[in-house]
Coordinates of C-alpha atoms in Angstrom, one line a residue:
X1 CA 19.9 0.7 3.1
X2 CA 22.0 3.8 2.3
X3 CA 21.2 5.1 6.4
X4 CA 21.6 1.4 7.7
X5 CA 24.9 1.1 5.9
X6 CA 26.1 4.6 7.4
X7 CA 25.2 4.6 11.2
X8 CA 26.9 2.5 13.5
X9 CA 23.9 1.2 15.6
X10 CA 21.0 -0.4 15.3
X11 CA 17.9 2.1 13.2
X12 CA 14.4 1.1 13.8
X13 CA 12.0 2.6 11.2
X14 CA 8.7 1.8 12.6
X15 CA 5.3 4.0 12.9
X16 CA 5.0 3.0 16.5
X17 CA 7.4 3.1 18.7
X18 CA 6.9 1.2 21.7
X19 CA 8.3 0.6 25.5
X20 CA 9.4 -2.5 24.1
X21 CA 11.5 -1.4 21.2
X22 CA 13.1 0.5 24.0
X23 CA 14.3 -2.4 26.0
X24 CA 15.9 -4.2 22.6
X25 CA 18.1 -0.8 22.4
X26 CA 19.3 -0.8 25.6
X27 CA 22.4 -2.9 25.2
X28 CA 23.2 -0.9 21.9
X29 CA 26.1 1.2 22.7
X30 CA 24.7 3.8 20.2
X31 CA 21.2 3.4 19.1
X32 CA 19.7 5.3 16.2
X33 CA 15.9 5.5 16.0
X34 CA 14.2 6.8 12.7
X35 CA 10.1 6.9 13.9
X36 CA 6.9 9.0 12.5
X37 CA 6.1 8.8 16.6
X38 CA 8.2 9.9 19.4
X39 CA 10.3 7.7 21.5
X40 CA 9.8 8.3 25.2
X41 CA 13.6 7.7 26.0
X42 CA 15.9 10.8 25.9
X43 CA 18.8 9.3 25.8
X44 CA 17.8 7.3 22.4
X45 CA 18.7 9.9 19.2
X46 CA 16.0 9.7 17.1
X47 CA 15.8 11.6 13.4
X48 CA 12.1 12.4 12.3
X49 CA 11.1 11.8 9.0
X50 CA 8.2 12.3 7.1
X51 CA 7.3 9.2 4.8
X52 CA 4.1 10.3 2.9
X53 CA 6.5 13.4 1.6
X54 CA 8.9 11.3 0.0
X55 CA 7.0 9.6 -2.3
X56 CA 6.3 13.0 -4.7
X57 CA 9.1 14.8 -6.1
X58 CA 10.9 11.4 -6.8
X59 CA 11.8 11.8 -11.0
X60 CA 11.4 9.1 -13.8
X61 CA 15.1 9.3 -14.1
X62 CA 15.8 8.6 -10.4
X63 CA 14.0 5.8 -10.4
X64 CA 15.2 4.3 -14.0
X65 CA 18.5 5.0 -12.8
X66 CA 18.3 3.1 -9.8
X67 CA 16.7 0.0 -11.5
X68 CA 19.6 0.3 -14.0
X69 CA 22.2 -0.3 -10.9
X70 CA 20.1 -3.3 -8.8
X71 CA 22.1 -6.7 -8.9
X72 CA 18.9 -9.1 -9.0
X73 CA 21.5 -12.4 -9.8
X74 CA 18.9 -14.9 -7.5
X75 CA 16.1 -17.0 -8.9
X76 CA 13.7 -16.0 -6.1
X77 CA 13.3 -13.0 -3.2
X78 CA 11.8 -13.2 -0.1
X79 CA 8.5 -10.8 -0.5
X80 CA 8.7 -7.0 0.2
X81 CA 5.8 -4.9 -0.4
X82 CA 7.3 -2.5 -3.1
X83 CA 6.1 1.2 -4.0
X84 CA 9.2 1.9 -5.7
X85 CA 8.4 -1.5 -7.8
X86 CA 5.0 0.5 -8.5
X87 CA 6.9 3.1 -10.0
X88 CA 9.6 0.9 -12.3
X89 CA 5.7 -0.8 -13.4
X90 CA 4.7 2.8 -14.4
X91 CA 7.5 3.2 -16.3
X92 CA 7.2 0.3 -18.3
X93 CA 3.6 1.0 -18.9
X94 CA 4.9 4.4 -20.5
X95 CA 7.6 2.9 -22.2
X96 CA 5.0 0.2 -24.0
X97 CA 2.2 2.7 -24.7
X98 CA 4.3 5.7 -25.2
X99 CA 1.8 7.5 -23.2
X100 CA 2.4 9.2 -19.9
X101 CA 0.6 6.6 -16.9
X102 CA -1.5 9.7 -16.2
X103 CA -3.3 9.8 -19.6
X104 CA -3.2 5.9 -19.1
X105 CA -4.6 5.3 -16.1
X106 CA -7.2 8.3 -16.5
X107 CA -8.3 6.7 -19.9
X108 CA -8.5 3.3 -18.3
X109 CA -10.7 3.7 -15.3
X110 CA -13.1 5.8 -16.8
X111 CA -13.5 5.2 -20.3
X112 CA -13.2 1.1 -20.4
X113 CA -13.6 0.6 -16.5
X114 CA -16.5 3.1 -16.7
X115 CA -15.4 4.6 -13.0
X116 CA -16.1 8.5 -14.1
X117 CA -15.0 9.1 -10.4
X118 CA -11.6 7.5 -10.5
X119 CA -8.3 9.4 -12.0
X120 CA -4.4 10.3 -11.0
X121 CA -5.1 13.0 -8.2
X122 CA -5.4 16.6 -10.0
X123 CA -5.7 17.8 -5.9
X124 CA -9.3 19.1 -6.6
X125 CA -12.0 18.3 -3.9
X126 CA -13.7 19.8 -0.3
X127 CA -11.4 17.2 2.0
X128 CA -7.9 19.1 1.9
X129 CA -4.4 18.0 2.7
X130 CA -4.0 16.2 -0.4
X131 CA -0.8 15.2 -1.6
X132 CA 1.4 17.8 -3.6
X133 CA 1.8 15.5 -7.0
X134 CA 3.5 16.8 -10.1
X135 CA 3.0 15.8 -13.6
X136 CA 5.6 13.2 -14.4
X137 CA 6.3 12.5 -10.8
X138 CA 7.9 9.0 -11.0
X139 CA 5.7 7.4 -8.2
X140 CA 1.8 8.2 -10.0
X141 CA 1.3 4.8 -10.6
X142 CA 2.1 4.0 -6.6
X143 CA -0.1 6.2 -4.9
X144 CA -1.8 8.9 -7.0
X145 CA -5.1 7.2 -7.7
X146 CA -8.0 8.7 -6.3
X147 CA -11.5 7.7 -6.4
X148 CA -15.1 7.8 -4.6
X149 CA -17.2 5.0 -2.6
X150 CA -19.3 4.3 -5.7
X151 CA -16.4 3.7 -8.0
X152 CA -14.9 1.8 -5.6
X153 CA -17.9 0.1 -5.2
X154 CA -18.5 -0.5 -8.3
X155 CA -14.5 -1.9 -8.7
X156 CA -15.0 -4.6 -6.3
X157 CA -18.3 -5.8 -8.4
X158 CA -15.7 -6.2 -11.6
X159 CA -13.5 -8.4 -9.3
X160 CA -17.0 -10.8 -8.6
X161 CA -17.6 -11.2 -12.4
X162 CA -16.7 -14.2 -14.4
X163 CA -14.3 -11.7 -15.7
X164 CA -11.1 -13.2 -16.5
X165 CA -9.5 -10.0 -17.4
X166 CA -9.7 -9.1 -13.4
X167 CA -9.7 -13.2 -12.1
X168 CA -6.2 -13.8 -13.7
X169 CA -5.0 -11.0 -11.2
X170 CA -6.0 -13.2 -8.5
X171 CA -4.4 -16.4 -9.1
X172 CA -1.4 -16.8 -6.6
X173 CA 1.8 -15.8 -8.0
X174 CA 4.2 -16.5 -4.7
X175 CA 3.4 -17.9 -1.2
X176 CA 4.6 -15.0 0.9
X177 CA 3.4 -15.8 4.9
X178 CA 3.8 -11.9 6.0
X179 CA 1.6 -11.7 8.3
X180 CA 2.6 -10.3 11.5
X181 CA 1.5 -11.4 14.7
X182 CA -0.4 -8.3 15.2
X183 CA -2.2 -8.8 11.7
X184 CA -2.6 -12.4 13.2
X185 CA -4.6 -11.1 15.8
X186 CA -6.7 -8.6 14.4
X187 CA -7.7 -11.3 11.4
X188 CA -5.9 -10.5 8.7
X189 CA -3.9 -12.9 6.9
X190 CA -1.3 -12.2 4.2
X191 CA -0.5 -15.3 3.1
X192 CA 0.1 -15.4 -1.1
X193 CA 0.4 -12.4 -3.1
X194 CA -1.2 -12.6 -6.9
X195 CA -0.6 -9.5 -9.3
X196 CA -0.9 -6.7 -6.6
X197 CA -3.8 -8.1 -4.7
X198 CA -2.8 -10.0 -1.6
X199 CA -4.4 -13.6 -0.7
X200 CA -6.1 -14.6 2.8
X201 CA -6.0 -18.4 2.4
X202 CA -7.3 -18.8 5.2
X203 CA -10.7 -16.6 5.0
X204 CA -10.7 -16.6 1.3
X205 CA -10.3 -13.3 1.5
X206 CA -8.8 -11.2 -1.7
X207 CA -7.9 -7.7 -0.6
X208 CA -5.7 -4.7 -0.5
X209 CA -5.1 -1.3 0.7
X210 CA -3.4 1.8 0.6
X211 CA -2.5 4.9 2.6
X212 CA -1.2 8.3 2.2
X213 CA -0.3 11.0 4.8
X214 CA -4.5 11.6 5.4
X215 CA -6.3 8.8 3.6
X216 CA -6.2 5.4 4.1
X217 CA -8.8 2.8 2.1
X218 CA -9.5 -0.9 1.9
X219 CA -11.2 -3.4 -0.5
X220 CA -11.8 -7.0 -0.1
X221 CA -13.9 -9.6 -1.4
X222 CA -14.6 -13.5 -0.8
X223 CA -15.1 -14.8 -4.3
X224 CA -16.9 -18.0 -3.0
X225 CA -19.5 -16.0 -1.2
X226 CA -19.6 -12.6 -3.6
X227 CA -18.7 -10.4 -0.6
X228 CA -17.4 -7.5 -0.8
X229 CA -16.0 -4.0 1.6
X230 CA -15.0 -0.8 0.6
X231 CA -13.5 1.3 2.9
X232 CA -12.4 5.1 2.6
X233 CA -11.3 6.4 5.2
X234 CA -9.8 10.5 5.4
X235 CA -7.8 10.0 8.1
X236 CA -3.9 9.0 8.4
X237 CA -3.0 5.0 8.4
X238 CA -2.0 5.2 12.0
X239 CA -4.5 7.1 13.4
X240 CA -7.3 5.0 15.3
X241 CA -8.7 2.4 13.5
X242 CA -7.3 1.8 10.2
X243 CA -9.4 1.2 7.2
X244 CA -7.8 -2.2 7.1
X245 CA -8.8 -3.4 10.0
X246 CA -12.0 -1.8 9.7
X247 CA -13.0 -3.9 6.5
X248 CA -11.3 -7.0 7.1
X249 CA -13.6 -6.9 10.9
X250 CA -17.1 -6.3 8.1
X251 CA -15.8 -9.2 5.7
X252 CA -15.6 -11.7 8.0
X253 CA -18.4 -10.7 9.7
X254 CA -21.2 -10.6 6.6
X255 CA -19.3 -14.0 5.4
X256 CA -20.1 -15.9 8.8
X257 CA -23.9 -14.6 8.1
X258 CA -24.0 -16.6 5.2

């Protein structure tokens, strides 16, 4: 908001940026593109920025600070996917238990969840190129979880159980329809949102995902037919085949075995 608010032209922040954003800009007297990927046109100003380093380094106070200054005065708000909203639920967490979300979550997942495998990201492993968290970064509780196939596996058995203390997260909270038409195509649908987990009402499909600037990962599940995919994926978001796409293609695929 702050960048749109101080450039006069029209900013596309977009991960892919396409012969066809192109042609929108051309009647633009003074275009401004902010990309991860290169636009071909030299005589479009572009301004790199890396997204995945933004998320670390960001303090509690900057973002209890910023909550303290949002005007929310409407009843309702068209859906955004919020990691910054991840971070004000972090902090409420904290604020509740009086316990930092690390200690939280860490005592959580493996000592009631039972998932040995799953803590905030202390950067230890064989893979590389993790992210550089700090203790007390702000956005932990948006992105700092890491975990391994059988604890994910594991996760997405908890959601299949007559369990309501996983089930109530399911229920629809808001009919959202943000599905793009290139999620459209590839099958997967983004139709209500319950608490965190995203609702295919068309498949049945309960899922959600997540990506840093190396990893990416998807888990979904069909409650009416017990299906399940896990996905982990160390490789970027945007490179290939996503994890996403990936599991949702497996889903649908063992659920039209049945």
């Amino acid at each position: 908001t702050v960048v749109a608010s101080s450039v006069d032209g029209v900013l596309y922040i977009n991960d892919e940026f396409t012969e066809e954003h192109e042609k929108l800009l051309e009647d633009v007297p003074m275009p401004v593109v902010l990309t991860n990927t290169p636009c071909s046109n030299p005589n479009i100003p572009q301004v790199s920025i890396d997204y995945y380093r933004a998320a670390y380094g960001v303090t509690k106070e900057m973002v209890s600070d910023k909550a303290g200054n949002l005007n929310m005065n409407k009843a309702s708000y068209d859906f955004v996917y919020s990691n910054y909203g991840y971070a004000v639920l972090g902090l409420v967490l904290e604020s509740v238990y009086e316990t930092e979300y690390t200690s939280l979550l860490n005592d959580f997942a493996q000592n009631e969840l039972c998932l040995t495998s799953t803590q905030i990201s202390d950067k230890s492993g064989d893979l590389g190129k993790y992210w550089d968290w700090k203790e007390g970064d702000a956005y932990l509780s948006a992105g700092a979880v890491t975990s391994n196939i059988e604890d994910m596996l594991l996760y997405a058995q908890m959601q299949l159980e007559d369990n309501s203390y996983f089930s109530d997260c399911h229920n629809s909270l808001k009919s959202i329809n943000a599905s793009t038409e290139m999620y459209k195509t590839m099958g997967i649908h983004m139709d209500e949102i319950g608490m965190s987990w995203i609702l295919d009402s068309k498949n049945n499909i309960i899922w959600h995902n997540g990506g840093t600037g190396n990893y990416n990962s998807y888990l979904g599940f069909n409650p009416e037919t017990g299906t399940a995919v896990v996905v982990l994926s160390n490789l970027a978001p945007n490179y290939r085949v996503p994890a996403t796409v990936l599991g949702v293609k497996l889903l649908l695929e063992l659920d039209n075995e049945k």
